[in-house]
Short mmCIF file of C-alpha atoms in Angstrom, two decimals:
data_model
loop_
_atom_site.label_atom_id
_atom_site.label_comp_id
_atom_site.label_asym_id
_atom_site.label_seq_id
_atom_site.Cartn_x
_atom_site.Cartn_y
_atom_site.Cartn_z
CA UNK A 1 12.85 2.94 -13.24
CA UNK A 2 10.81 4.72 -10.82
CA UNK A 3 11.07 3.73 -6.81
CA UNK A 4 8.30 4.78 -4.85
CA UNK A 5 4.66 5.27 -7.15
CA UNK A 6 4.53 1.24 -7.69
CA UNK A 7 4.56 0.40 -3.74
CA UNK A 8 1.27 0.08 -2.09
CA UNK A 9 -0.18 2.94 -0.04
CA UNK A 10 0.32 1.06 3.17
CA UNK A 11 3.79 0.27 2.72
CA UNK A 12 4.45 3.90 2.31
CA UNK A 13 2.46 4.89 5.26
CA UNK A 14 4.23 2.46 7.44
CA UNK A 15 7.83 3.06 6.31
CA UNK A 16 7.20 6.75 6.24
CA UNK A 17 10.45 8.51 5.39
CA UNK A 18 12.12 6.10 4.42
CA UNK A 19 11.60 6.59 0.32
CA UNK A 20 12.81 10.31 0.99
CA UNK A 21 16.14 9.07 2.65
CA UNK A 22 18.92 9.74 -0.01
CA UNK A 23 20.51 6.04 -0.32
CA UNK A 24 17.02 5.34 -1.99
CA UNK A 25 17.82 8.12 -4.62
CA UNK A 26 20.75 7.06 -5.19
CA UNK A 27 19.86 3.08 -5.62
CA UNK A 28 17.10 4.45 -8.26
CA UNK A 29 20.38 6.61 -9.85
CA UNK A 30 22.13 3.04 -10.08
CA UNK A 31 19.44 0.92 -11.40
CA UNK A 32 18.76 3.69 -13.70
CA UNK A 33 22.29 2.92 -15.42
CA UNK A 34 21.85 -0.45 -14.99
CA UNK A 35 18.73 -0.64 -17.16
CA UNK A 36 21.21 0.62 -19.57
CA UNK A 37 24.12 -1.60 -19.97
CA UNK A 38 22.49 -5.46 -18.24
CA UNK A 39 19.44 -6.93 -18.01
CA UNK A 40 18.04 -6.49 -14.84
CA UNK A 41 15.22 -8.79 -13.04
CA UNK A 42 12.61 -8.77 -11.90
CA UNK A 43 11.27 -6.32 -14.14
CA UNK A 44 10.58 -2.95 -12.94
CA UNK A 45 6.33 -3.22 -12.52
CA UNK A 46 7.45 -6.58 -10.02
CA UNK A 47 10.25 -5.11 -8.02
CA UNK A 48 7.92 -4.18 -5.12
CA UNK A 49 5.43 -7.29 -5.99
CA UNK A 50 5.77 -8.55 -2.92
CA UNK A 51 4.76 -5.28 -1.15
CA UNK A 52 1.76 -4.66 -3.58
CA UNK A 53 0.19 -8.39 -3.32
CA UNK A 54 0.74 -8.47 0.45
CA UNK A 55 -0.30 -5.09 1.89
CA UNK A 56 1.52 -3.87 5.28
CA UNK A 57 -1.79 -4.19 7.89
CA UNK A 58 -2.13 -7.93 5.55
CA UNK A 59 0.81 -9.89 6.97
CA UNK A 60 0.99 -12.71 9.12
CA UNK A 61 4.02 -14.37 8.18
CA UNK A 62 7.37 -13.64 6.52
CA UNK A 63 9.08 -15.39 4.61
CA UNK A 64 12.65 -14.42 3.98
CA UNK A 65 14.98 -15.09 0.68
CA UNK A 66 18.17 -13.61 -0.61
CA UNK A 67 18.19 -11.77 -3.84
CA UNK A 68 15.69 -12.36 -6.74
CA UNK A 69 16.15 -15.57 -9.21
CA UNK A 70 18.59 -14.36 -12.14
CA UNK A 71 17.32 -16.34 -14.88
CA UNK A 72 15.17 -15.87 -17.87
CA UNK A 73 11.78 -15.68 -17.05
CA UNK A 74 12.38 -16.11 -12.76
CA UNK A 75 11.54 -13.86 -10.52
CA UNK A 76 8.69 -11.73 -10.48
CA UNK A 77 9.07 -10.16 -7.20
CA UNK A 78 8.17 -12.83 -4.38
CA UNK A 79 10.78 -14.83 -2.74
CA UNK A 80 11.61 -18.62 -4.06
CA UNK A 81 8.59 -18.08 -6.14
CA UNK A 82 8.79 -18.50 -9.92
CA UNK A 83 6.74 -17.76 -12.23
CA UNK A 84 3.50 -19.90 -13.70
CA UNK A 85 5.44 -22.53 -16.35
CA UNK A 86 8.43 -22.28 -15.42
CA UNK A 87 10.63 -24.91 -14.09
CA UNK A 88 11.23 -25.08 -10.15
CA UNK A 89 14.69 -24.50 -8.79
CA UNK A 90 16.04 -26.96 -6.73
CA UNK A 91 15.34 -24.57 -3.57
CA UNK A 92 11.86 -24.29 -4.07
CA UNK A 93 11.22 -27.95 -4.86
CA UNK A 94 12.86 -28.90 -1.46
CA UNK A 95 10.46 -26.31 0.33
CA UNK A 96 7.10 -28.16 -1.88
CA UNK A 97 8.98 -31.62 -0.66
CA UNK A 98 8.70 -30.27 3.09
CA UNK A 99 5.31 -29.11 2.49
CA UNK A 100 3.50 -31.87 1.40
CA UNK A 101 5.58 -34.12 4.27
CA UNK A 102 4.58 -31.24 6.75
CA UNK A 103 0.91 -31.10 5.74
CA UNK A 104 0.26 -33.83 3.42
CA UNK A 105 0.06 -31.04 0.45
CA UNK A 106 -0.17 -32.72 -3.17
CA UNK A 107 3.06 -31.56 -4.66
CA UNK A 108 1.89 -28.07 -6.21
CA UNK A 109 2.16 -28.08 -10.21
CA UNK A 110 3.53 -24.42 -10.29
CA UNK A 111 5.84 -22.57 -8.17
CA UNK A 112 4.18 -19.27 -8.51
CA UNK A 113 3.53 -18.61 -4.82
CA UNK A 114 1.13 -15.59 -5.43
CA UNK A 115 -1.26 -17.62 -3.21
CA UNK A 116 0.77 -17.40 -0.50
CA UNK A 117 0.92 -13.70 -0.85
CA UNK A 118 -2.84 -13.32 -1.12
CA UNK A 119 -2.91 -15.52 2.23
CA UNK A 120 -0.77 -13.03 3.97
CA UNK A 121 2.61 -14.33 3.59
CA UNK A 122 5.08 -11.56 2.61
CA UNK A 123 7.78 -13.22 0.19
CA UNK A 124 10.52 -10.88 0.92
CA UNK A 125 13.70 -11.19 -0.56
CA UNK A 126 16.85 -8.50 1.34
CA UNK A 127 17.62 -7.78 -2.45
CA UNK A 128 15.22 -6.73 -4.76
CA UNK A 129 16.83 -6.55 -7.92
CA UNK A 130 19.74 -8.57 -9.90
CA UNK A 131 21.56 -8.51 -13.10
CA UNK A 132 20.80 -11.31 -15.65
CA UNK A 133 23.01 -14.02 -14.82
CA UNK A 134 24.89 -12.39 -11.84
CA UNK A 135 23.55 -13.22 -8.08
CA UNK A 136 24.30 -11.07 -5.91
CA UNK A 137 25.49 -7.94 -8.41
CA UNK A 138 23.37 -5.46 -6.73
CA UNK A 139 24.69 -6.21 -2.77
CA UNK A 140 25.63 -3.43 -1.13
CA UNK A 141 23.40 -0.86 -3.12
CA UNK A 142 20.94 0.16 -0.65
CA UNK A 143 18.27 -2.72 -1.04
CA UNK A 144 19.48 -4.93 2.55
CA UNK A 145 19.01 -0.93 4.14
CA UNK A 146 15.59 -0.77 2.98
CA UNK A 147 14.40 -4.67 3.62
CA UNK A 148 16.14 -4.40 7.09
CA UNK A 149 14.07 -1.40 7.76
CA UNK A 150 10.71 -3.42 6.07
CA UNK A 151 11.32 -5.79 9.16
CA UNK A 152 11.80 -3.62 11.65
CA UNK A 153 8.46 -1.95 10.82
CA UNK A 154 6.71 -5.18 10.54
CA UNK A 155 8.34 -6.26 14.48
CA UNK A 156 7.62 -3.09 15.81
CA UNK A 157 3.88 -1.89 14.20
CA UNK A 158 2.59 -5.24 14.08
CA UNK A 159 2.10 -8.03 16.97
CA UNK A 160 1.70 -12.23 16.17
CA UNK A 161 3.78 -12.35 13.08
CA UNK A 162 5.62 -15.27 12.26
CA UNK A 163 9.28 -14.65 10.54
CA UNK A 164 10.46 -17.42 8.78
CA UNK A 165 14.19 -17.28 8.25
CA UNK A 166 16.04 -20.08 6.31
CA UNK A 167 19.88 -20.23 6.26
CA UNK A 168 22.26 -18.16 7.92
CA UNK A 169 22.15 -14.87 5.97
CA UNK A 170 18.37 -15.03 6.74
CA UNK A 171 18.59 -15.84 10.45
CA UNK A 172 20.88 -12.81 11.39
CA UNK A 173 17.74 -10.96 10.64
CA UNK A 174 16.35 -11.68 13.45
CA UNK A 175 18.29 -9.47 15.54
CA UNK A 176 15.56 -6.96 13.91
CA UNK A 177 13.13 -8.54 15.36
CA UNK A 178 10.89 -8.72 19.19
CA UNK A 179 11.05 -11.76 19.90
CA UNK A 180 8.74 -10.80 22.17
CA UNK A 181 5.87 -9.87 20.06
CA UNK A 182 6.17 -12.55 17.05
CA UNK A 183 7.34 -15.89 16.93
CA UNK A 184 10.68 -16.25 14.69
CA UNK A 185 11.49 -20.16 12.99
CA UNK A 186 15.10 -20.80 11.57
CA UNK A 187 16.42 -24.01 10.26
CA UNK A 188 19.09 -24.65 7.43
CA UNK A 189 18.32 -22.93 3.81
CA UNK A 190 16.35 -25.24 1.34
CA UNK A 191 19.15 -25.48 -1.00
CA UNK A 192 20.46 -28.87 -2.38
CA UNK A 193 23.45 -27.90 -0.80
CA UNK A 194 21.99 -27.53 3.19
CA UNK A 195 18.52 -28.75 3.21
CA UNK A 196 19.55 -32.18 4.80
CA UNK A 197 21.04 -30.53 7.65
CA UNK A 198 17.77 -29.53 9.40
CA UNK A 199 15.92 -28.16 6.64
CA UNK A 200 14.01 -31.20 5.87
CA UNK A 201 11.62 -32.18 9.06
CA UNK A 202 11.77 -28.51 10.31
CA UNK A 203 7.61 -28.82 9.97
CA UNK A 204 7.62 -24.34 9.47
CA UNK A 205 3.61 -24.73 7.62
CA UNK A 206 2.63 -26.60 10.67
CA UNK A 207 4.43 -24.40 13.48
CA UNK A 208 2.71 -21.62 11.58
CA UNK A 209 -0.13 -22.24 12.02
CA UNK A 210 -0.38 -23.48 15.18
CA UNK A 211 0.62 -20.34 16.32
CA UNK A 212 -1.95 -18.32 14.35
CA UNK A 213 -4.24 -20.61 15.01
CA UNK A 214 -2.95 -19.90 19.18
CA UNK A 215 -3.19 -15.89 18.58
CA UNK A 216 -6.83 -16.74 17.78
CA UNK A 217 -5.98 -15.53 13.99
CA UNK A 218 -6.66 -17.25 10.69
CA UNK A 219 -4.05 -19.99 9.40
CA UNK A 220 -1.86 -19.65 6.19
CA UNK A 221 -4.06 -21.93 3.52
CA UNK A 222 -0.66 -23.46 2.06
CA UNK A 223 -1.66 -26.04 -0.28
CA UNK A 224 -1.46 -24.63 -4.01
#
């Protein structure tokens, strides 16, 4: 499982050294050995999907999850997003709920969000790999280094991004970030288990793009 030939050019260019540092050795070593005894999603051409369908100079908005879905068929390598058929997870059908009552959105069909990506919305997750069945098995390996440097390039190369940070792992990111610069939303995650406390109403498509649209840059297209 190879780390650094499947991420886009501009990704490289704009983290520089950071492929070369030897934590990222060693997290190939240990997903190397993984592959051997678990499954392991998102499959290895879709770990840096994210990267590769939003390229670094690309971006106007963030979008922050956790690590990727751990079931059959999930994740392919954008955050909250599943792939095309399968069905949504409660998370992600509270975010479509918000977005149609935010925008007046039909309810999307699909919760591939590889539209969103295309629009400039990086779907990062601060883990980029799981074992089947086992959220949160590959914490503390190296990936929250690497995403926590991915923002930190993003605040400091890049001006007028929006971060959008849901829940309270999510929102201590943005300690990473010029507040300065960008413009940073939090509100409660989208899970069942928090989205009444803030999540729902918390309008983030709307405050989007009004602030693009305010920094005189194109809006997100968010209807799918």
């Amino acid at each position: 499982m190879s780390i650094s030939p499947i991420i886009h050019e501009s990704w490289k260019e704009a983290l520089k050294t950071e492929f070369a540092h030897p934590y990222m050795e060693e997290l190939k070593e240990f997903l190397i050995e993984e592959k051997k005894n678990y499954t392991i999603f998102p499959h290895g051409s879709n770990i840096f999907n994210a990267f590769n369908s939003t390229h670094f100079e690309d971006v106007k908005v963030v979008i922050l999850g956790q690590d990727p879905y751990h079931g059959a068929g999930q994740a392919h390598g954008l955050s909250f997003s599943v792939q095309y058929g399968v069905p949504l997870p409660p998370s992600l059908q509270n975010i479509f709920k918000e977005l149609v009552a935010d925008i007046g959105c039909s309810f999307p069909k699909s919760g591939d969000l590889s539209h969103w990506a295309h629009e400039g919305v990086l779907l990062l997750n601060t883990l980029l790999t799981v074992r089947s069945g086992e959220p949160f098995s590959h914490k503390d390996r190296g990936w929250e280094r690497f995403t926590d440097q991915v923002i930190r390039a993003i605040s400091e190369q890049r001006e007028h991004i929006v971060f959008i940070l849901w829940g309270v792992p999510a929102g201590k990111k943005a300690s990473l970030i010029d507040p300065s610069k960008h413009r940073i939303l939090t509100a409660p995650h989208p899970s069942p288990l928090s989205s009444y406390r803030g999540f729902f109403g918390s309008k983030p498509f709307s405050q989007t793009n009004e602030y693009l649209k305010s920094m005189q840059i194109v809006p997100i297209e968010w209807c799918l």
